Amino acid sequence: MSIRDFMLKFLNLQGYKVRGLEYRGNEVLIRVELRRRTGSCPHCGKRCGYLHQYQQERKVWHKVIGEHRIYLVGRKRRWRCKRCGKVFTEEWPLVRKWSRKSREVEVEVLGLLSSHSFRQVEKRYGVSDKASRGVLKKLELVPDWGEELRGRRIRLGIDEHSFRGRDLVITVTNLRRRRVITVLPDDRQETLRRFLSQIPGSIRGKIEEVCIDIKPGFIAAVEKELPGTSIVLDRFHVIHDANRRVELVPKNWTA
């Protein structure tokens, strides 16, 4: 694998063409455009290559690496469909329509907040309290299965996060693509079970494995709603549970 391909994979920029880099203090601006030279009309489904115009330059927060914030900068293209005559705007991978943050950075900020306070995240990683709260506020609770519909096999990750010891939520992640599919509003078993029961059949048949922590409610929900799917326990929680059990053994105990 070349260095260029490695960096594209590390930054999860497959599908993009990098046009240049620019440094502004702790900001890294990556100028991009989509590799595909055609667009798929959302109205009639025809793929077309008639470029109508470029939108104004857009800046999307994409990753956090140490104290540096990585941004994607570019101009989205607008296509005109020759079949139906309608004009539409291309969508960037990992970026919702009108959003200024990619799903990639939402996952990272969510991970930082699971083990740090808002103040610590701002001090150590340069992500302001306002930006962190904005990510939490704007995370969609409606699952987006777009990438999974185009893929084959799916590995789900179901994890529990707490922010400063309260406000527990469940994240459901595509482990192969390293992206959040949805964030459930609480950590109740019934909430998870209801979500799993509503997974479309076209997606359900592709799920081969679910990685979860050692929580009986989570295990029961997966067994009930996704029968036959392999359940893998997160190794961090397995080791943590083993250490806890060792500490419970009396110091004077001998085999």
Tab-separated table of N, CA, C and O in Angstrom, residues 106-220:
chain	number	residue	atom	x	y	z
A	106	GLU	N	-17.911	13.156	14.527
A	106	GLU	CA	-18.940	12.914	15.536
A	106	GLU	C	-18.586	11.688	16.371
A	106	GLU	O	-18.749	11.679	17.589
A	107	VAL	N	-18.089	10.641	15.696
A	107	VAL	CA	-17.670	9.429	16.409
A	107	VAL	C	-16.519	9.755	17.356
A	107	VAL	O	-16.500	9.313	18.516
A	108	GLU	N	-15.545	10.538	16.894
A	108	GLU	CA	-14.372	10.845	17.705
A	108	GLU	C	-14.722	11.702	18.915
A	108	GLU	O	-14.259	11.443	20.028
A	109	VAL	N	-15.529	12.735	18.707
A	109	VAL	CA	-15.924	13.595	19.827
A	109	VAL	C	-16.747	12.805	20.830
A	109	VAL	O	-16.582	12.954	22.046
A	110	LEU	N	-17.623	11.951	20.331
A	110	LEU	CA	-18.416	11.112	21.224
A	110	LEU	C	-17.508	10.225	22.068
A	110	LEU	O	-17.716	10.049	23.273
A	111	GLY	N	-16.463	9.669	21.438
A	111	GLY	CA	-15.515	8.836	22.174
A	111	GLY	C	-14.754	9.617	23.222
A	111	GLY	O	-14.523	9.136	24.337
A	112	LEU	N	-14.337	10.837	22.886
A	112	LEU	CA	-13.616	11.679	23.846
A	112	LEU	C	-14.501	12.021	25.044
A	112	LEU	O	-14.056	11.983	26.192
A	113	LEU	N	-15.757	12.335	24.773
A	113	LEU	CA	-16.664	12.720	25.854
A	113	LEU	C	-17.054	11.543	26.736
A	113	LEU	O	-17.507	11.733	27.863
A	114	SER	N	-16.876	10.322	26.225
A	114	SER	CA	-17.219	9.151	27.034
A	114	SER	C	-16.235	8.947	28.176
A	114	SER	O	-16.545	8.283	29.156
A	115	SER	N	-15.024	9.520	28.042
A	115	SER	CA	-14.010	9.316	29.085
A	115	SER	C	-13.426	10.625	29.620
A	115	SER	O	-12.547	10.596	30.475
A	116	HIS	N	-13.884	11.762	29.095
A	116	HIS	CA	-13.387	13.062	29.563
A	116	HIS	C	-14.557	14.015	29.782
A	116	HIS	O	-15.619	13.859	29.184
A	117	SER	N	-14.333	15.013	30.618
A	117	SER	CA	-15.339	16.061	30.780
A	117	SER	C	-15.238	17.028	29.607
A	117	SER	O	-14.271	17.006	28.836
A	118	PHE	N	-16.224	17.891	29.462
A	118	PHE	CA	-16.191	18.882	28.395
A	118	PHE	C	-14.951	19.768	28.527
A	118	PHE	O	-14.316	20.118	27.530
A	119	ARG	N	-14.607	20.116	29.752
A	119	ARG	CA	-13.438	20.975	29.979
A	119	ARG	C	-12.149	20.271	29.583
A	119	ARG	O	-11.256	20.867	28.975
A	120	GLN	N	-12.030	18.983	29.917
A	120	GLN	CA	-10.823	18.228	29.552
A	120	GLN	C	-10.686	18.091	28.044
A	120	GLN	O	-9.586	18.184	27.496
A	121	VAL	N	-11.802	17.853	27.350
A	121	VAL	CA	-11.762	17.738	25.888
A	121	VAL	C	-11.299	19.048	25.265
A	121	VAL	O	-10.526	19.054	24.308
A	122	GLU	N	-11.734	20.158	25.824
A	122	GLU	CA	-11.319	21.466	25.303
A	122	GLU	C	-9.842	21.727	25.588
A	122	GLU	O	-9.100	22.197	24.718
A	123	LYS	N	-9.390	21.379	26.786
A	123	LYS	CA	-8.012	21.657	27.177
A	123	LYS	C	-7.023	20.748	26.452
A	123	LYS	O	-5.974	21.199	25.971
A	124	ARG	N	-7.327	19.455	26.340
A	124	ARG	CA	-6.379	18.494	25.755
A	124	ARG	C	-6.430	18.427	24.240
A	124	ARG	O	-5.416	18.196	23.579
A	125	TYR	N	-7.626	18.614	23.682
A	125	TYR	CA	-7.786	18.380	22.245
A	125	TYR	C	-8.224	19.617	21.467
A	125	TYR	O	-8.391	19.551	20.255
A	126	GLY	N	-8.441	20.712	22.157
A	126	GLY	CA	-8.795	21.939	21.473
A	126	GLY	C	-10.210	21.980	20.924
A	126	GLY	O	-10.540	22.836	20.107
A	127	VAL	N	-11.068	21.060	21.373
A	127	VAL	CA	-12.466	21.049	20.942
A	127	VAL	C	-13.285	21.810	21.974
A	127	VAL	O	-13.395	21.385	23.121
A	128	SER	N	-13.824	22.937	21.589
A	128	SER	CA	-14.506	23.802	22.542
A	128	SER	C	-15.748	23.146	23.130
A	128	SER	O	-16.317	22.208	22.553
A	129	ASP	N	-16.145	23.661	24.288
A	129	ASP	CA	-17.357	23.171	24.948
A	129	ASP	C	-18.553	23.324	24.016
A	129	ASP	O	-19.393	22.419	23.894
A	130	LYS	N	-18.616	24.440	23.306
A	130	LYS	CA	-19.731	24.695	22.386
A	130	LYS	C	-19.750	23.674	21.249
A	130	LYS	O	-20.811	23.161	20.883
A	131	ALA	N	-18.561	23.370	20.708
A	131	ALA	CA	-18.477	22.411	19.604
A	131	ALA	C	-18.884	21.010	20.071
A	131	ALA	O	-19.602	20.294	19.370
A	132	SER	N	-18.417	20.616	21.265
A	132	SER	CA	-18.763	19.291	21.795
A	132	SER	C	-20.263	19.150	22.005
A	132	SER	O	-20.876	18.154	21.626
A	133	ARG	N	-20.848	20.163	22.614
A	133	ARG	CA	-22.293	20.109	22.861
A	133	ARG	C	-23.080	20.157	21.553
A	133	ARG	O	-24.152	19.565	21.439
A	134	GLY	N	-22.522	20.861	20.572
A	134	GLY	CA	-23.183	20.905	19.271
A	134	GLY	C	-23.221	19.544	18.612
A	134	GLY	O	-24.211	19.173	17.976
A	135	VAL	N	-22.119	18.763	18.748
A	135	VAL	CA	-22.082	17.412	18.188
A	135	VAL	C	-23.142	16.541	18.852
A	135	VAL	O	-23.883	15.813	18.184
A	136	LEU	N	-23.229	16.618	20.174
A	136	LEU	CA	-24.210	15.807	20.893
A	136	LEU	C	-25.634	16.198	20.517
A	136	LEU	O	-26.507	15.347	20.340
A	137	LYS	N	-25.849	17.483	20.366
A	137	LYS	CA	-27.198	17.976	20.090
A	137	LYS	C	-27.671	17.587	18.697
A	137	LYS	O	-28.853	17.287	18.482
A	138	LYS	N	-26.738	17.577	17.725
A	138	LYS	CA	-27.129	17.383	16.334
A	138	LYS	C	-26.988	15.944	15.840
A	138	LYS	O	-27.300	15.656	14.696
A	139	LEU	N	-26.493	15.040	16.697
A	139	LEU	CA	-26.417	13.647	16.268
A	139	LEU	C	-27.822	13.136	15.958
A	139	LEU	O	-28.731	13.253	16.768
A	140	GLU	N	-28.005	12.606	14.786
A	140	GLU	CA	-29.307	12.095	14.390
A	140	GLU	C	-29.638	10.813	15.141
A	140	GLU	O	-28.805	9.927	15.276
A	141	LEU	N	-30.863	10.718	15.623
A	141	LEU	CA	-31.313	9.489	16.262
A	141	LEU	C	-31.940	8.548	15.242
A	141	LEU	O	-32.150	7.380	15.520
A	142	VAL	N	-32.262	9.059	14.067
A	142	VAL	CA	-32.821	8.217	13.005
A	142	VAL	C	-31.678	7.479	12.319
A	142	VAL	O	-30.746	8.101	11.815
A	143	PRO	N	-31.687	6.149	12.303
A	143	PRO	CA	-30.570	5.399	11.706
A	143	PRO	C	-30.443	5.650	10.218
A	143	PRO	O	-31.439	5.769	9.509
A	144	ASP	N	-29.207	5.726	9.761
A	144	ASP	CA	-28.915	5.895	8.349
A	144	ASP	C	-28.274	4.604	7.855
A	144	ASP	O	-27.147	4.289	8.205
A	145	TRP	N	-28.982	3.849	7.024
A	145	TRP	CA	-28.515	2.547	6.549
A	145	TRP	C	-27.982	2.624	5.125
A	145	TRP	O	-27.816	1.601	4.477
A	146	GLY	N	-27.722	3.820	4.617
A	146	GLY	CA	-27.310	3.979	3.228
A	146	GLY	C	-26.100	3.158	2.842
A	146	GLY	O	-26.113	2.425	1.843
A	147	GLU	N	-25.017	3.244	3.621
A	147	GLU	CA	-23.795	2.511	3.290
A	147	GLU	C	-23.986	1.007	3.446
A	147	GLU	O	-23.434	0.218	2.689
A	148	GLU	N	-24.775	0.601	4.440
A	148	GLU	CA	-24.993	-0.825	4.675
A	148	GLU	C	-25.790	-1.463	3.525
A	148	GLU	O	-25.589	-2.633	3.196
A	149	LEU	N	-26.669	-0.705	2.915
A	149	LEU	CA	-27.432	-1.232	1.790
A	149	LEU	C	-26.531	-1.557	0.609
A	149	LEU	O	-26.780	-2.490	-0.152
A	150	ARG	N	-25.444	-0.780	0.481
A	150	ARG	CA	-24.526	-0.995	-0.639
A	150	ARG	C	-23.459	-2.045	-0.326
A	150	ARG	O	-22.786	-2.535	-1.231
A	151	GLY	N	-23.290	-2.366	0.956
A	151	GLY	CA	-22.268	-3.326	1.345
A	151	GLY	C	-22.791	-4.749	1.384
A	151	GLY	O	-23.926	-5.036	1.021
A	152	ARG	N	-21.928	-5.648	1.852
A	152	ARG	CA	-22.297	-7.062	1.932
A	152	ARG	C	-22.457	-7.503	3.379
A	152	ARG	O	-23.550	-7.625	3.887
A	153	ARG	N	-21.315	-7.731	4.050
A	153	ARG	CA	-21.373	-8.201	5.427
A	153	ARG	C	-21.252	-7.033	6.398
A	153	ARG	O	-20.543	-6.077	6.146
A	154	ILE	N	-21.954	-7.133	7.525
A	154	ILE	CA	-21.998	-6.043	8.497
A	154	ILE	C	-21.569	-6.550	9.863
A	154	ILE	O	-22.011	-7.611	10.316
A	155	ARG	N	-20.692	-5.793	10.520
A	155	ARG	CA	-20.308	-6.040	11.916
A	155	ARG	C	-20.774	-4.849	12.728
A	155	ARG	O	-20.273	-3.741	12.543
A	156	LEU	N	-21.736	-5.071	13.611
A	156	LEU	CA	-22.262	-3.986	14.435
A	156	LEU	C	-21.520	-3.897	15.758
A	156	LEU	O	-21.123	-4.916	16.337
A	157	GLY	N	-21.348	-2.680	16.240
A	157	GLY	CA	-20.818	-2.453	17.571
A	157	GLY	C	-21.878	-1.747	18.402
A	157	GLY	O	-22.430	-0.726	17.981
A	158	ILE	N	-22.211	-2.287	19.558
A	158	ILE	CA	-23.197	-1.669	20.454
A	158	ILE	C	-22.481	-1.342	21.754
A	158	ILE	O	-21.979	-2.233	22.442
A	159	ASP	N	-22.426	-0.059	22.072
A	159	ASP	CA	-21.652	0.357	23.245
A	159	ASP	C	-22.433	1.382	24.043
A	159	ASP	O	-23.312	2.076	23.527
A	160	GLU	N	-22.064	1.478	25.290
A	160	GLU	CA	-22.717	2.379	26.228
A	160	GLU	C	-21.770	3.529	26.551
A	160	GLU	O	-20.586	3.317	26.797
A	161	HIS	N	-22.280	4.741	26.534
A	161	HIS	CA	-21.462	5.909	26.848
A	161	HIS	C	-22.154	6.737	27.920
A	161	HIS	O	-23.381	6.866	27.933
A	162	SER	N	-21.346	7.291	28.809
A	162	SER	CA	-21.891	8.218	29.799
A	162	SER	C	-21.064	9.495	29.743
A	162	SER	O	-19.854	9.461	29.527
A	163	PHE	N	-21.712	10.610	29.948
A	163	PHE	CA	-21.037	11.891	29.902
A	163	PHE	C	-20.957	12.451	31.314
A	163	PHE	O	-21.954	12.830	31.907
A	164	ARG	N	-19.697	12.429	31.835
A	164	ARG	CA	-19.427	12.884	33.200
A	164	ARG	C	-20.267	12.096	34.201
A	164	ARG	O	-20.748	12.622	35.200
A	165	GLY	N	-20.458	10.801	33.921
A	165	GLY	CA	-21.123	9.928	34.873
A	165	GLY	C	-22.634	9.938	34.801
A	165	GLY	O	-23.306	9.313	35.613
A	166	ARG	N	-23.208	10.632	33.828
A	166	ARG	CA	-24.666	10.650	33.714
A	166	ARG	C	-25.040	10.721	32.233
A	166	ARG	O	-24.196	10.673	31.376
A	167	ASP	N	-26.342	10.817	31.970
A	167	ASP	CA	-26.839	10.908	30.594
A	167	ASP	C	-26.330	9.735	29.761
A	167	ASP	O	-25.659	9.906	28.746
A	168	LEU	N	-26.647	8.523	30.206
A	168	LEU	CA	-26.213	7.324	29.485
A	168	LEU	C	-26.947	7.184	28.152
A	168	LEU	O	-28.162	7.376	28.077
A	169	VAL	N	-26.193	6.857	27.106
A	169	VAL	CA	-26.775	6.616	25.782
A	169	VAL	C	-26.114	5.376	25.199
A	169	VAL	O	-25.087	4.906	25.683
A	170	ILE	N	-26.713	4.830	24.141
A	170	ILE	CA	-26.158	3.681	23.426
A	170	ILE	C	-25.802	4.119	22.014
A	170	ILE	O	-26.603	4.762	21.341
A	171	THR	N	-24.595	3.792	21.591
A	171	THR	CA	-24.213	4.049	20.204
A	171	THR	C	-24.216	2.726	19.442
A	171	THR	O	-23.789	1.691	19.964
A	172	VAL	N	-24.704	2.769	18.217
A	172	VAL	CA	-24.686	1.608	17.321
A	172	VAL	C	-23.765	1.987	16.163
A	172	VAL	O	-24.014	2.972	15.465
A	173	THR	N	-22.709	1.196	15.976
A	173	THR	CA	-21.648	1.552	15.038
A	173	THR	C	-21.420	0.456	14.010
A	173	THR	O	-21.537	-0.729	14.314
A	174	ASN	N	-21.113	0.865	12.791
A	174	ASN	CA	-20.642	-0.061	11.769
A	174	ASN	C	-19.143	-0.207	11.980
A	174	ASN	O	-18.385	0.716	11.683
A	175	LEU	N	-18.704	-1.351	12.516
A	175	LEU	CA	-17.298	-1.524	12.866
A	175	LEU	C	-16.398	-1.612	11.638
A	175	LEU	O	-15.228	-1.235	11.707
A	176	ARG	N	-16.914	-2.118	10.537
A	176	ARG	CA	-16.096	-2.203	9.325
A	176	ARG	C	-15.807	-0.817	8.753
A	176	ARG	O	-14.712	-0.546	8.276
A	177	ARG	N	-16.791	0.059	8.794
A	177	ARG	CA	-16.638	1.395	8.222
A	177	ARG	C	-16.266	2.441	9.269
A	177	ARG	O	-15.992	3.586	8.937
A	178	ARG	N	-16.272	2.025	10.551
A	178	ARG	CA	-15.940	2.934	11.651
A	178	ARG	C	-16.813	4.196	11.623
A	178	ARG	O	-16.343	5.325	11.638
A	179	ARG	N	-18.122	3.989	11.573
A	179	ARG	CA	-19.019	5.131	11.590
A	179	ARG	C	-20.234	4.827	12.459
A	179	ARG	O	-20.673	3.673	12.584
A	180	VAL	N	-20.778	5.870	13.071
A	180	VAL	CA	-21.958	5.734	13.902
A	180	VAL	C	-23.194	5.646	13.020
A	180	VAL	O	-23.396	6.475	12.130
A	181	ILE	N	-24.006	4.638	13.259
A	181	ILE	CA	-25.267	4.488	12.537
A	181	ILE	C	-26.366	5.272	13.239
A	181	ILE	O	-27.163	5.951	12.610
A	182	THR	N	-26.390	5.181	14.564
A	182	THR	CA	-27.385	5.927	15.325
A	182	THR	C	-26.939	6.048	16.776
A	182	THR	O	-26.040	5.328	17.228
A	183	VAL	N	-27.567	6.958	17.506
A	183	VAL	CA	-27.354	7.111	18.946
A	183	VAL	C	-28.715	7.000	19.608
A	183	VAL	O	-29.625	7.786	19.321
A	184	LEU	N	-28.875	6.000	20.460
A	184	LEU	CA	-30.141	5.788	21.145
A	184	LEU	C	-30.202	6.687	22.385
A	184	LEU	O	-29.176	6.933	23.028
A	185	PRO	N	-31.366	7.201	22.744
A	185	PRO	CA	-31.482	8.236	23.779
A	185	PRO	C	-31.164	7.795	25.202
A	185	PRO	O	-30.914	8.625	26.073
A	186	ASP	N	-31.182	6.485	25.476
A	186	ASP	CA	-30.859	5.999	26.825
A	186	ASP	C	-30.274	4.602	26.711
A	186	ASP	O	-30.090	4.081	25.604
A	187	ASP	N	-29.952	3.995	27.858
A	187	ASP	CA	-29.287	2.685	27.832
A	187	ASP	C	-30.205	1.555	28.267
A	187	ASP	O	-29.739	0.495	28.665
A	188	ARG	N	-31.512	1.736	28.159
A	188	ARG	CA	-32.451	0.695	28.591
A	188	ARG	C	-32.500	-0.449	27.589
A	188	ARG	O	-32.385	-0.257	26.378
A	189	GLN	N	-32.695	-1.650	28.095
A	189	GLN	CA	-32.783	-2.838	27.246
A	189	GLN	C	-33.931	-2.712	26.262
A	189	GLN	O	-33.808	-3.081	25.091
A	190	GLU	N	-35.062	-2.192	26.709
A	190	GLU	CA	-36.229	-2.063	25.834
A	190	GLU	C	-35.943	-1.123	24.662
A	190	GLU	O	-36.404	-1.358	23.543
A	191	THR	N	-35.173	-0.061	24.902
A	191	THR	CA	-34.822	0.883	23.836
A	191	THR	C	-33.981	0.180	22.778
A	191	THR	O	-34.215	0.336	21.574
A	192	LEU	N	-32.997	-0.606	23.219
A	192	LEU	CA	-32.148	-1.342	22.285
A	192	LEU	C	-32.954	-2.400	21.551
A	192	LEU	O	-32.814	-2.562	20.329
A	193	ARG	N	-33.807	-3.109	22.270
A	193	ARG	CA	-34.600	-4.168	21.639
A	193	ARG	C	-35.510	-3.584	20.562
A	193	ARG	O	-35.642	-4.152	19.468
A	194	ARG	N	-36.121	-2.440	20.862
A	194	ARG	CA	-37.016	-1.807	19.888
A	194	ARG	C	-36.247	-1.384	18.634
A	194	ARG	O	-36.727	-1.553	17.513
A	195	PHE	N	-35.035	-0.853	18.818
A	195	PHE	CA	-34.218	-0.453	17.664
A	195	PHE	C	-33.870	-1.668	16.806
A	195	PHE	O	-34.017	-1.647	15.584
A	196	LEU	N	-33.416	-2.748	17.450
A	196	LEU	CA	-33.025	-3.950	16.712
A	196	LEU	C	-34.200	-4.552	15.961
A	196	LEU	O	-34.046	-5.065	14.845
A	197	SER	N	-35.384	-4.488	16.549
A	197	SER	CA	-36.567	-5.072	15.910
A	197	SER	C	-36.986	-4.291	14.670
A	197	SER	O	-37.699	-4.826	13.813
A	198	GLN	N	-36.551	-3.029	14.558
A	198	GLN	CA	-36.939	-2.178	13.433
A	198	GLN	C	-35.889	-2.137	12.325
A	198	GLN	O	-36.055	-1.407	11.348
A	199	ILE	N	-34.815	-2.918	12.460
A	199	ILE	CA	-33.809	-2.979	11.385
A	199	ILE	C	-34.445	-3.605	10.152
A	199	ILE	O	-35.046	-4.678	10.229
A	200	PRO	N	-34.326	-2.957	8.984
A	200	PRO	CA	-34.950	-3.513	7.765
A	200	PRO	C	-34.434	-4.914	7.454
A	200	PRO	O	-33.275	-5.255	7.743
A	201	GLY	N	-35.283	-5.720	6.862
A	201	GLY	CA	-34.908	-7.090	6.536
A	201	GLY	C	-33.710	-7.162	5.607
A	201	GLY	O	-32.887	-8.077	5.704
A	202	SER	N	-33.596	-6.189	4.676
A	202	SER	CA	-32.470	-6.179	3.741
A	202	SER	C	-31.144	-5.948	4.451
A	202	SER	O	-30.091	-6.332	3.953
A	203	ILE	N	-31.194	-5.331	5.627
A	203	ILE	CA	-29.991	-5.094	6.427
A	203	ILE	C	-29.766	-6.243	7.396
A	203	ILE	O	-28.642	-6.722	7.584
A	204	ARG	N	-30.844	-6.712	8.001
A	204	ARG	CA	-30.758	-7.760	9.020
A	204	ARG	C	-30.023	-9.001	8.516
A	204	ARG	O	-29.207	-9.586	9.224
A	205	GLY	N	-30.276	-9.396	7.272
A	205	GLY	CA	-29.651	-10.594	6.717
A	205	GLY	C	-28.160	-10.454	6.494
A	205	GLY	O	-27.457	-11.456	6.304
A	206	LYS	N	-27.643	-9.227	6.495
A	206	LYS	CA	-26.215	-9.001	6.270
A	206	LYS	C	-25.414	-8.954	7.571
A	206	LYS	O	-24.187	-8.993	7.545
A	207	ILE	N	-26.093	-8.848	8.707
A	207	ILE	CA	-25.395	-8.723	9.989
A	207	ILE	C	-24.849	-10.085	10.402
A	207	ILE	O	-25.613	-11.014	10.675
A	208	GLU	N	-23.532	-10.200	10.442
A	208	GLU	CA	-22.910	-11.472	10.786
A	208	GLU	C	-22.361	-11.488	12.211
A	208	GLU	O	-22.095	-12.560	12.755
A	209	GLU	N	-22.192	-10.317	12.806
A	209	GLU	CA	-21.547	-10.261	14.120
A	209	GLU	C	-21.949	-8.976	14.845
A	209	GLU	O	-22.104	-7.916	14.234
A	210	VAL	N	-22.143	-9.086	16.160
A	210	VAL	CA	-22.449	-7.925	16.984
A	210	VAL	C	-21.478	-7.913	18.155
A	210	VAL	O	-21.390	-8.891	18.905
A	211	CYS	N	-20.731	-6.832	18.310
A	211	CYS	CA	-19.771	-6.687	19.410
A	211	CYS	C	-20.400	-5.815	20.492
A	211	CYS	O	-20.811	-4.683	20.226
A	212	ILE	N	-20.475	-6.341	21.718
A	212	ILE	CA	-21.107	-5.620	22.828
A	212	ILE	C	-20.271	-5.791	24.091
A	212	ILE	O	-19.335	-6.583	24.136
A	213	ASP	N	-20.634	-5.023	25.127
A	213	ASP	CA	-19.954	-5.211	26.403
A	213	ASP	C	-20.708	-6.255	27.225
A	213	ASP	O	-21.729	-6.789	26.792
A	214	ILE	N	-20.178	-6.556	28.407
A	214	ILE	CA	-20.774	-7.635	29.221
A	214	ILE	C	-21.958	-7.065	29.996
A	214	ILE	O	-21.860	-6.723	31.170
A	215	LYS	N	-23.078	-6.957	29.323
A	215	LYS	CA	-24.297	-6.465	29.968
A	215	LYS	C	-25.428	-7.413	29.591
A	215	LYS	O	-25.792	-7.519	28.416
A	216	PRO	N	-25.977	-8.146	30.564
A	216	PRO	CA	-26.991	-9.154	30.267
A	216	PRO	C	-28.156	-8.629	29.427
A	216	PRO	O	-28.662	-9.331	28.551
A	217	GLY	N	-28.567	-7.378	29.685
A	217	GLY	CA	-29.682	-6.814	28.934
A	217	GLY	C	-29.371	-6.674	27.455
A	217	GLY	O	-30.221	-6.938	26.593
A	218	PHE	N	-28.140	-6.253	27.141
A	218	PHE	CA	-27.717	-6.115	25.752
A	218	PHE	C	-27.681	-7.482	25.069
A	218	PHE	O	-28.143	-7.645	23.941
A	219	ILE	N	-27.096	-8.462	25.769
A	219	ILE	CA	-26.975	-9.812	25.209
A	219	ILE	C	-28.357	-10.393	24.933
A	219	ILE	O	-28.612	-10.962	23.865
A	220	ALA	N	-29.290	-10.221	25.889
A	220	ALA	CA	-30.644	-10.754	25.731
A	220	ALA	C	-31.358	-10.099	24.557
A	220	ALA	O	-32.072	-10.773	23.792
